[in-house]
Coordinates of N, CA and C in Angstrom, one line a residue:
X1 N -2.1 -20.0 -15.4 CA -3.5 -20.0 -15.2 C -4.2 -20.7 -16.5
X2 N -4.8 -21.9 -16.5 CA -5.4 -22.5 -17.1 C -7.0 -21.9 -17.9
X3 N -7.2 -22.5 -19.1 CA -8.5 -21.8 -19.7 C -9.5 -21.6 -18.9
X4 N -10.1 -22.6 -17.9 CA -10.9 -22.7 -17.3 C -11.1 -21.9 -15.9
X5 N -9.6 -21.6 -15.4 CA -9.6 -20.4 -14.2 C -9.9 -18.8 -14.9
X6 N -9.2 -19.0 -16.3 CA -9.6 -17.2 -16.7 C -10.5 -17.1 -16.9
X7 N -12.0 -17.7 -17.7 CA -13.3 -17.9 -17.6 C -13.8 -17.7 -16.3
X8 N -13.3 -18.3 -15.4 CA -13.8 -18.1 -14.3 C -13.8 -17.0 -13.5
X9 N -12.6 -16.7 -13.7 CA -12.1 -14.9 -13.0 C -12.5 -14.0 -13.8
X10 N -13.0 -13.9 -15.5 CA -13.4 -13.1 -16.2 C -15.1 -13.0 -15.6
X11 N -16.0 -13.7 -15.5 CA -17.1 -14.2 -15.1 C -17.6 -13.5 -13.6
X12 N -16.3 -14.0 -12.7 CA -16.7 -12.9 -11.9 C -16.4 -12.0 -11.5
X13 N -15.1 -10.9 -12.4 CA -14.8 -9.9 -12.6 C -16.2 -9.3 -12.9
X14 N -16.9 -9.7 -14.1 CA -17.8 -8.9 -14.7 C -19.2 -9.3 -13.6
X15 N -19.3 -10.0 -12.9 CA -20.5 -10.1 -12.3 C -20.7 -8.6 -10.9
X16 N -18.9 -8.8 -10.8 CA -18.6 -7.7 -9.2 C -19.0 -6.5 -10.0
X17 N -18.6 -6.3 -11.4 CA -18.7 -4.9 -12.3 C -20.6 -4.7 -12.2
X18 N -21.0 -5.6 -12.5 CA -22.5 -6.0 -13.1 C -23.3 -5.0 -11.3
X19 N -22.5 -5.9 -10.2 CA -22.8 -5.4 -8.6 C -22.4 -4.1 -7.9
X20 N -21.7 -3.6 -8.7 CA -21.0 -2.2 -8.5 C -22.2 -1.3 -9.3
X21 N -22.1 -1.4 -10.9 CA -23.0 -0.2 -11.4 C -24.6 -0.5 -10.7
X22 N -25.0 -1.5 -10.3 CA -26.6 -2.1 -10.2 C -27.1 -0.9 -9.0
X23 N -25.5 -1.1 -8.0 CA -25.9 -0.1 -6.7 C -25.6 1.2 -7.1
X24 N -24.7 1.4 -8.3 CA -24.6 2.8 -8.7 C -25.5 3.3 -9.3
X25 N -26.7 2.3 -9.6 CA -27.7 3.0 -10.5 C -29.4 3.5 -9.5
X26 N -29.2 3.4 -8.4 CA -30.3 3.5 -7.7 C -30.4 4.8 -7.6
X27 N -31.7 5.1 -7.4 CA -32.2 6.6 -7.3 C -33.1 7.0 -6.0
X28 N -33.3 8.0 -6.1 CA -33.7 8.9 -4.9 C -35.0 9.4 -5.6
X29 N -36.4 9.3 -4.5 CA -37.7 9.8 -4.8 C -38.0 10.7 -3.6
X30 N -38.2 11.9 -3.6 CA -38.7 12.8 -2.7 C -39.4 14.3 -3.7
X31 N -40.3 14.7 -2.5 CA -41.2 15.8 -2.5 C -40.0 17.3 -2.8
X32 N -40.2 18.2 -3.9 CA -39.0 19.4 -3.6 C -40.1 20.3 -2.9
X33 N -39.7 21.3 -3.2 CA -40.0 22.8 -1.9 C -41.6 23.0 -2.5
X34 N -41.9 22.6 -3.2 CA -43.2 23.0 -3.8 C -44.3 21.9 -3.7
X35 N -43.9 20.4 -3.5 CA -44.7 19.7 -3.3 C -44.4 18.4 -4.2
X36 N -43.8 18.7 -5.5 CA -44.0 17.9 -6.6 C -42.6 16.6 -6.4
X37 N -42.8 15.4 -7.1 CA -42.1 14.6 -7.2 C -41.4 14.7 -8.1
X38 N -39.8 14.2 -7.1 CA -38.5 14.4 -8.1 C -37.6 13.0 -7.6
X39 N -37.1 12.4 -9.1 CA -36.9 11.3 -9.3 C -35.2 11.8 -9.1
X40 N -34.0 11.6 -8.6 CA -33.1 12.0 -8.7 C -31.6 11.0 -8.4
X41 N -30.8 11.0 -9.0 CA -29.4 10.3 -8.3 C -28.8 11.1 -7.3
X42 N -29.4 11.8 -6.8 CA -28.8 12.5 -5.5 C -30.2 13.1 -4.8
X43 N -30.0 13.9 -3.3 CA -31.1 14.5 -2.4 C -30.4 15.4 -1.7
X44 N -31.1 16.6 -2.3 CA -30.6 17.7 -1.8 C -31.3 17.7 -0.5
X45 N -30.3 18.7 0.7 CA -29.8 18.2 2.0 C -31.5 19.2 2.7
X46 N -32.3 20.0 2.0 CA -33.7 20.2 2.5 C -34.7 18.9 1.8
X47 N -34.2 18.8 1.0 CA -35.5 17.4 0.7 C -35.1 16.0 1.6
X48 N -33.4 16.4 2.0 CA -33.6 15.1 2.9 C -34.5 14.8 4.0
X49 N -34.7 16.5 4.0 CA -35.4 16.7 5.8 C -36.8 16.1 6.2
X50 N -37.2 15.9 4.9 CA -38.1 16.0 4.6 C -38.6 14.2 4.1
X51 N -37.7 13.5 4.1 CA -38.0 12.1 3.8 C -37.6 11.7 2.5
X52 N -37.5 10.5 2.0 CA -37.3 9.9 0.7 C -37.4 9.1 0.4
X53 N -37.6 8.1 -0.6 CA -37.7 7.1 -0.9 C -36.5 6.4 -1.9
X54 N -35.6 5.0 -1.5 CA -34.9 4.9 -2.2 C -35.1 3.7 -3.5
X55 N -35.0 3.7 -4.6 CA -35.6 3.0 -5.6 C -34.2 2.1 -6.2
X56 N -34.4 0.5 -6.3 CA -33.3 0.1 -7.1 C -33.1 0.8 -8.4
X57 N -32.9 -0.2 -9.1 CA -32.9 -0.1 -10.9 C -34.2 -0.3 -12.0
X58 N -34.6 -1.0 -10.7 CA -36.1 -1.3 -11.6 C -37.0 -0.3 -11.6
X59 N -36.5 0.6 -10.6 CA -37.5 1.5 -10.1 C -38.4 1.4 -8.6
X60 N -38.4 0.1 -8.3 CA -39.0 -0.1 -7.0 C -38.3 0.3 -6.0
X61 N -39.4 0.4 -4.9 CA -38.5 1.2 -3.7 C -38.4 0.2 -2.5
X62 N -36.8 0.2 -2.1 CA -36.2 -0.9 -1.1 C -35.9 -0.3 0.0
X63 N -36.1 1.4 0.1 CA -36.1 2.0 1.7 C -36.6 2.9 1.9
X64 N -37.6 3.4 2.8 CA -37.9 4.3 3.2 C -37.2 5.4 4.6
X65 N -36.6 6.5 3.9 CA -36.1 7.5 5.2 C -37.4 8.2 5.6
X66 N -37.6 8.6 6.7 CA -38.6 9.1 7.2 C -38.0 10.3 7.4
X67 N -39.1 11.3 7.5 CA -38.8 12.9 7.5 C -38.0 13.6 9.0
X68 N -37.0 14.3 9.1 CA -36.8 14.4 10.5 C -37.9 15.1 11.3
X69 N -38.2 14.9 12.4 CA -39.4 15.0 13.3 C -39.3 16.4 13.5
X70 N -40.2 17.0 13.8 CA -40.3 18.4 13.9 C -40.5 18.9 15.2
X71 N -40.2 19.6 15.8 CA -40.1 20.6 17.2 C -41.1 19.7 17.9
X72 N -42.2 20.1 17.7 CA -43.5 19.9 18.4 C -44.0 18.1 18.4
X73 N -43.4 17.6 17.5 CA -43.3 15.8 17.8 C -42.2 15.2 18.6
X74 N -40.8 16.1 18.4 CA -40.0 16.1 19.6 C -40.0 16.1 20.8
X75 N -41.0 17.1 21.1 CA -41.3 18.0 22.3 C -43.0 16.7 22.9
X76 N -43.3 16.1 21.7 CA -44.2 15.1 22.2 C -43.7 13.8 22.7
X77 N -42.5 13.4 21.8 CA -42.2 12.1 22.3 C -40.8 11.9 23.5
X78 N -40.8 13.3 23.6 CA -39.8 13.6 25.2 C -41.2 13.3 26.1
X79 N -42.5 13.8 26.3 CA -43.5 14.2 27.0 C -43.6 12.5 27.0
X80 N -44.0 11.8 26.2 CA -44.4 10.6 26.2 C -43.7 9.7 27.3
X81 N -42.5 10.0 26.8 CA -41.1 9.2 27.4 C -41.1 9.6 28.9
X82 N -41.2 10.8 28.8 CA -41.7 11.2 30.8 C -42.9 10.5 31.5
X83 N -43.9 10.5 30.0 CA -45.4 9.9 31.0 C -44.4 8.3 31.5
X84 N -44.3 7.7 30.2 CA -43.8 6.1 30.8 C -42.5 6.3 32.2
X85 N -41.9 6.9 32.2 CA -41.4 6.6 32.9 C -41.7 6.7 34.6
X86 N -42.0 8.1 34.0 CA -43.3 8.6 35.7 C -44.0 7.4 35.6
X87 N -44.8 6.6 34.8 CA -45.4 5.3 35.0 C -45.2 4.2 35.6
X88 N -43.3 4.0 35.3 CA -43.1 2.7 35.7 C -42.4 2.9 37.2
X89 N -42.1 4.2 37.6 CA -41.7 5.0 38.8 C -42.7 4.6 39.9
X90 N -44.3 4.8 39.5 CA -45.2 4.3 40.2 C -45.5 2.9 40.7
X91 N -45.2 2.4 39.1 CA -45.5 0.8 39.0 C -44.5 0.6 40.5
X92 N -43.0 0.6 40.2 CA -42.4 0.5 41.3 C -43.0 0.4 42.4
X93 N -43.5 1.7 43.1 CA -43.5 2.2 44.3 C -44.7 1.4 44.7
X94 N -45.8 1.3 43.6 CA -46.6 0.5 44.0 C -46.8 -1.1 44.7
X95 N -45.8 -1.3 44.1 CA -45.2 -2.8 44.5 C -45.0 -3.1 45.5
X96 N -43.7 -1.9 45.6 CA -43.1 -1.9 47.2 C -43.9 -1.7 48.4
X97 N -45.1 -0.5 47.9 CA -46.0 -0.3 48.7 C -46.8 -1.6 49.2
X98 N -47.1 -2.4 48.2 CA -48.2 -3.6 48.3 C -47.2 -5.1 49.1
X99 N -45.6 -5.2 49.0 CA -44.8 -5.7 49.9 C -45.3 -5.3 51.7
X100 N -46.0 -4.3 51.7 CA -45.6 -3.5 53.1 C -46.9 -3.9 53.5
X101 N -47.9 -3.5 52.8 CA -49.5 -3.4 53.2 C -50.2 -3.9 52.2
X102 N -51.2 -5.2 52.6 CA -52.1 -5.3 51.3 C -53.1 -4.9 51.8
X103 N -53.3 -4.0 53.0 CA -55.1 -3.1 52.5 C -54.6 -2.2 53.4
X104 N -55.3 -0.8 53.0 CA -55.3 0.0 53.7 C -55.2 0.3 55.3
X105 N -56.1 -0.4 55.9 CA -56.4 -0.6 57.5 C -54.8 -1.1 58.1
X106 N -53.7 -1.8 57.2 CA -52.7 -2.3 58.0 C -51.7 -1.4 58.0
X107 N -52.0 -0.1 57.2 CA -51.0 1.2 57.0 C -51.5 1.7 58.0
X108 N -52.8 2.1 58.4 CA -53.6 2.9 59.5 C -53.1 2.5 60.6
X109 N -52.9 0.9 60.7 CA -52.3 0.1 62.0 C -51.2 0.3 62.2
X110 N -50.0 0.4 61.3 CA -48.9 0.8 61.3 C -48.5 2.6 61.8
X111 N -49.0 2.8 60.8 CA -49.2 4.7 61.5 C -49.5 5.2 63.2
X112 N -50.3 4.3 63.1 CA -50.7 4.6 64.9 C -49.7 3.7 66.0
X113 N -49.2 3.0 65.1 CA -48.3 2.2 66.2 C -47.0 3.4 66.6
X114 N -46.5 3.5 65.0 CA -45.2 4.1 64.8 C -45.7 5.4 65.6
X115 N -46.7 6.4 65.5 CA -46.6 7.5 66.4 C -47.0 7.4 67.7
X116 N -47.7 6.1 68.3 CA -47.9 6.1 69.4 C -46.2 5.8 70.3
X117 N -45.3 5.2 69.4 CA -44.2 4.8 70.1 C -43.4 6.6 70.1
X118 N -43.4 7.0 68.9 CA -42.7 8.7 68.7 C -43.3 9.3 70.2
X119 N -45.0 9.5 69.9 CA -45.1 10.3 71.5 C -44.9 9.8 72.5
X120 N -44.9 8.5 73.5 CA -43.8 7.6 74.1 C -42.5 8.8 74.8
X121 N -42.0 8.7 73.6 CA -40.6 8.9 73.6 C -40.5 10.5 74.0
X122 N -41.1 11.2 73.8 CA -41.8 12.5 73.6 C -42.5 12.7 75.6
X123 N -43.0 12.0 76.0 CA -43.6 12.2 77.2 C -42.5 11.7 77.9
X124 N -41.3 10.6 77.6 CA -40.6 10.3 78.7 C -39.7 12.2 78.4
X125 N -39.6 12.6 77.4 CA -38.5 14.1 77.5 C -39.2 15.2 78.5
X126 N -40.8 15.2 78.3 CA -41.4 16.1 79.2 C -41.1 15.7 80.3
X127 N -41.3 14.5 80.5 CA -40.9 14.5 82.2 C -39.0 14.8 82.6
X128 N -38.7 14.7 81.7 CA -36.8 14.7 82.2 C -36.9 16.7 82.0
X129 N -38.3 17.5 81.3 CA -38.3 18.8 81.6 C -38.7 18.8 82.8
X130 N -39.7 18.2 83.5 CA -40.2 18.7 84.8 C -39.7 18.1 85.9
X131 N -38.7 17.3 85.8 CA -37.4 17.3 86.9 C -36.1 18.4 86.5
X132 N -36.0 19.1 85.4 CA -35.2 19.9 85.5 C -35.8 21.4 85.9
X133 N -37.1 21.5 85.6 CA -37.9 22.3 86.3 C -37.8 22.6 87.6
X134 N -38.0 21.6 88.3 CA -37.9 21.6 89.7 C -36.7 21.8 90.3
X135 N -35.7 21.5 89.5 CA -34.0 21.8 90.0 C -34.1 23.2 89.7
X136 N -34.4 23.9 88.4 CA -34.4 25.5 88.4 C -34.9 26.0 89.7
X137 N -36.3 25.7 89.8 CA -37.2 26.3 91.0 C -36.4 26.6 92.4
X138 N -35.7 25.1 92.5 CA -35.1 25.3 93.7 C -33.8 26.2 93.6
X139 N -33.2 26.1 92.5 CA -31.9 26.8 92.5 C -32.3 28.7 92.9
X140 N -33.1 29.1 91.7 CA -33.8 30.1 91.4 C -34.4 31.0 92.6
X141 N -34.9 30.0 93.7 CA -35.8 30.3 95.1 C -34.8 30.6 96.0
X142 N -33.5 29.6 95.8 CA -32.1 30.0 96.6 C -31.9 31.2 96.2
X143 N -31.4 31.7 94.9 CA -31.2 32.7 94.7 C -31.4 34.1 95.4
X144 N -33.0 34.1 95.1 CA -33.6 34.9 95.6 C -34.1 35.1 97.1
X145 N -33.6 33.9 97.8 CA -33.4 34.8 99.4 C -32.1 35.3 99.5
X146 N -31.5 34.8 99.0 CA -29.7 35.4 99.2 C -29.8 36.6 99.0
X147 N -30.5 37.3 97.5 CA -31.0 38.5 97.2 C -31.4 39.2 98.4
X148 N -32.4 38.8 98.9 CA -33.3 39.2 99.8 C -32.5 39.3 101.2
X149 N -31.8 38.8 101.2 CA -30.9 38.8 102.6 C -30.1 39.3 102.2
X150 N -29.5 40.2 101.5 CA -28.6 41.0 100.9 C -27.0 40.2 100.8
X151 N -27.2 39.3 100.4 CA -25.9 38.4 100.4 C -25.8 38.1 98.5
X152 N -24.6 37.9 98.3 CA -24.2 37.2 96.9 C -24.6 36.5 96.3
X153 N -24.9 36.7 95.3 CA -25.2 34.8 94.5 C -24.0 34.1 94.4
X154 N -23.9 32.9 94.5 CA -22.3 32.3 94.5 C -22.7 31.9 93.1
X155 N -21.3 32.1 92.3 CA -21.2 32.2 91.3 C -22.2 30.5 90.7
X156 N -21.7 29.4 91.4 CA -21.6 28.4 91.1 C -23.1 27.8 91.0
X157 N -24.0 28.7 91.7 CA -25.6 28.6 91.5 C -26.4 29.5 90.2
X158 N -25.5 30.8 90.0 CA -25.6 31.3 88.7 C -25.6 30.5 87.3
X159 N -24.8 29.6 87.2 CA -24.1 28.9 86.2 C -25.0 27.3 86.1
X160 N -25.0 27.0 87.6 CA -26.5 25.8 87.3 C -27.5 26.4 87.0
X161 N -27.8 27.2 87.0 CA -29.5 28.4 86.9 C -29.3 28.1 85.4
X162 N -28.1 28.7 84.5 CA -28.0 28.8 83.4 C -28.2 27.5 82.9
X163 N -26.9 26.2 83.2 CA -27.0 25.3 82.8 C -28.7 24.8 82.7
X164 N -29.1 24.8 83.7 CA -30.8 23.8 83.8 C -31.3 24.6 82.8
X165 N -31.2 26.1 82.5 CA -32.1 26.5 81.9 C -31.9 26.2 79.9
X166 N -30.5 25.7 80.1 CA -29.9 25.3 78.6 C -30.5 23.8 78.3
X167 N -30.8 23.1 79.2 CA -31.1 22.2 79.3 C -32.5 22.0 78.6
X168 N -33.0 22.4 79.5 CA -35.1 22.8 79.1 C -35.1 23.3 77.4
X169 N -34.6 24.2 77.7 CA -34.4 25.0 76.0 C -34.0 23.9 75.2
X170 N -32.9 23.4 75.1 CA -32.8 22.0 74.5 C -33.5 21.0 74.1
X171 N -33.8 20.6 75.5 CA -35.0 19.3 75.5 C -36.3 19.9 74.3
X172 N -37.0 21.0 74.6 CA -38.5 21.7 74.3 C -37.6 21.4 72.7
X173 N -36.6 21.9 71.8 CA -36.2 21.8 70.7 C -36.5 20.6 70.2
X174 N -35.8 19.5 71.3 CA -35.6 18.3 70.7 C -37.3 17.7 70.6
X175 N -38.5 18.0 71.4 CA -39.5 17.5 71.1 C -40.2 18.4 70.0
X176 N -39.9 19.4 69.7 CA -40.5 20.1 68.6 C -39.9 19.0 67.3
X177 N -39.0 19.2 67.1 CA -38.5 18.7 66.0 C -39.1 17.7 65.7
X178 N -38.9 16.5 66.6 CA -39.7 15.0 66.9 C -41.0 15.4 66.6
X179 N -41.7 16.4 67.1 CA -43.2 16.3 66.4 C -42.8 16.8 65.2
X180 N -42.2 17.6 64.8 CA -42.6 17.9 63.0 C -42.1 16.7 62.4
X181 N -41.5 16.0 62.9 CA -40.9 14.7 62.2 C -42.3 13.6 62.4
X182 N -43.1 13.6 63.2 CA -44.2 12.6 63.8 C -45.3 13.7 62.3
X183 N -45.5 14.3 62.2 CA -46.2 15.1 61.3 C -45.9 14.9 59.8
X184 N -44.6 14.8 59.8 CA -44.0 14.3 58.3 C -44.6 12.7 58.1
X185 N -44.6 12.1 59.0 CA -44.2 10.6 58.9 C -45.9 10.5 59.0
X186 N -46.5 11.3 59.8 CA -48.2 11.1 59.4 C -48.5 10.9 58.3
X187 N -48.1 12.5 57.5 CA -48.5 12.6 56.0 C -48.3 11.6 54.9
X188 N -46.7 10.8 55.3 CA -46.2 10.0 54.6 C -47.4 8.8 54.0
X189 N -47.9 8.1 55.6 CA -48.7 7.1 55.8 C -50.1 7.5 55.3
X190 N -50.5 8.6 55.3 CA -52.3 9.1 54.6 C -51.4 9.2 53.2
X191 N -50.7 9.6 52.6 CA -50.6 9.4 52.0 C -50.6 7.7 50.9
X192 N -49.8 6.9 51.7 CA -50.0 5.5 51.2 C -50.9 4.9 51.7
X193 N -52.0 5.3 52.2 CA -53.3 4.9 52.8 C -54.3 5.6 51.3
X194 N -54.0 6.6 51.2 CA -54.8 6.8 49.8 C -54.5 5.8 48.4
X195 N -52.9 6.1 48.4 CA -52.8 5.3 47.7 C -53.2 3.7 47.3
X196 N -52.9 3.0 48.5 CA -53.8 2.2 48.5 C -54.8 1.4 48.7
X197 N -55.7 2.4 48.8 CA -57.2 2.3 48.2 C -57.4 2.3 47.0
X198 N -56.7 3.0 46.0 CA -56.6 3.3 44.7 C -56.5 1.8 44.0
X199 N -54.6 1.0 44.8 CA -54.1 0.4 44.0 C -55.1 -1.1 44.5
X200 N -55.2 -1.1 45.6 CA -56.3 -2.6 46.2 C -57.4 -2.5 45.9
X201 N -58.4 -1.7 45.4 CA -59.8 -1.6 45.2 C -60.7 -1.6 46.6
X202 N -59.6 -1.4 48.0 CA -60.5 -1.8 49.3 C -60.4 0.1 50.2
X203 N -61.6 -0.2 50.6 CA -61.5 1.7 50.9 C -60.6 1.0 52.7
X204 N -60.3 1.9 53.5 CA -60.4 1.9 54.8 C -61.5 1.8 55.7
X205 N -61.8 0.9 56.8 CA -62.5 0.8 57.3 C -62.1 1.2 58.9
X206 N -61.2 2.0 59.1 CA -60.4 2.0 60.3 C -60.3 4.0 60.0
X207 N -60.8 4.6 61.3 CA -60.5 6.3 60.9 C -59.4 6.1 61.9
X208 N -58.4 7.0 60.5 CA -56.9 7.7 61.2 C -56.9 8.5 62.6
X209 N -56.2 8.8 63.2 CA -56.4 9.5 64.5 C -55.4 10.5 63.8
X210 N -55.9 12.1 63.4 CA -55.7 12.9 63.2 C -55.4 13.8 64.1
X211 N -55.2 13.7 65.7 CA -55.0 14.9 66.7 C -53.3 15.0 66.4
X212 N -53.9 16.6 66.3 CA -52.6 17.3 66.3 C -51.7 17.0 67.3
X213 N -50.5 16.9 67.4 CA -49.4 16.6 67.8 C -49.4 17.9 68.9
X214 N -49.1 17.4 69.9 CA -48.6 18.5 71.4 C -47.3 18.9 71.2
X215 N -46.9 20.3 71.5 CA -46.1 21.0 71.8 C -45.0 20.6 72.9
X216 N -44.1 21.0 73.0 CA -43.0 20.7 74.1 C -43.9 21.2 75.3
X217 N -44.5 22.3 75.5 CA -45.1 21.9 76.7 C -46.5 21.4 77.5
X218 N -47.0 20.5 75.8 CA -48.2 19.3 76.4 C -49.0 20.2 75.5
X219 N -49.6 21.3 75.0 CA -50.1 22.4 74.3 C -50.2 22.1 72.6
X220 N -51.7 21.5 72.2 CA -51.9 20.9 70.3 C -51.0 22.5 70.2

């Protein structure tokens, strides 16, 4: 190694030395349990809690730790984090909503369509009751002259009596449900009918048809 490489490697031996103590010599500025300022080479692990300030060698300060957050700012910026997101949950829906309908009156139109087609479907079931109606009647009316003429019921009119009557029971189910489902799907639509009034700035000019939904046997 020539004069000029050991100079050089001495040079920056001592500069890495010079870079080592410079970071070993920084200090720690924080508040202790009483309030007062304490300049220190170390931070005891309650003043960390509490925040610090880190100072080079000159004394100036190159970082600030911030204090750890306490219960009730925790407990606020979980709350916050809820509001935004309940926010953009809306933003969403509102979108999607405004994809579907941009005023109110075409949700109203929509609603009355969709349940006019539900009850539809609903009066074709009443009528498939009042042809099975009429098959009971008749079965039922056999019955009872057989009764009357002191003769048997054959088993085989017993068992259609029953069947028809499983039938009716059935069907009257299947339109009950269909209207709580026609009742769900109302609410759904007053509901995005409110809302968009809110989100379009346009009220409704069209009134909902609010009649109660009929019973399986025609009966609000």
């Amino acid at each position: 190694m020539n004069r000029i490489q050991r100079l050089f490697s001495t040079v920056l031996a001592a500069s890495l030395l010079f870079a080592a103590t410079a970071a070993d010599a920084r200090m720690y500025r924080y508040k202790d349990e009483n309030g007062r300022t304490v300049i220190s080479n170390t931070v005891p692990q309650q003043a960390s809690r509490r925040g610090y300030e880190i100072l080079n060698s000159q004394g100036r300060v190159v970082e600030v730790i911030d204090p750890e957050p306490t219960a009730e700012e925790l407990a606020a910026r979980a709350a916050e984090e809820e509001r935004q997101r309940q926010a953009e949950l809306q933003r969403q829906a509102d979108l999607a909503l405004l994809k579907r309908f941009s005023h109110p009156d075409e949700a109203i139109r929509a609603m009355e369509r969709k349940i006019q087609e539900m009850r539809g479907l609903t009066q074709l079931k009443r009528g498939n009751i009042s042809v099975l109606v009429s098959q009971l009647d008749e079965e039922q009316g056999r019955a009872a002259n057989l009764e009357r003429a002191g003769r048997d019921i054959p088993e085989s009119t017993l068992q259609k009596i029953t069947r028809l009557q499983n039938q009716i029971r059935g069907i009257e189910r299947e339109i009950a449900i269909q209207n709580a489902e026609i009742e769900r799907m109302r609410e759904r639509y007053l509901e995005d009918i409110e809302r968009l009034e809110v989100i379009t700035g346009e009220q409704a000019t069209i009134t909902p048809d609010l009649a109660p939904i009929a019973d399986g046997n025609g009966a609000p």
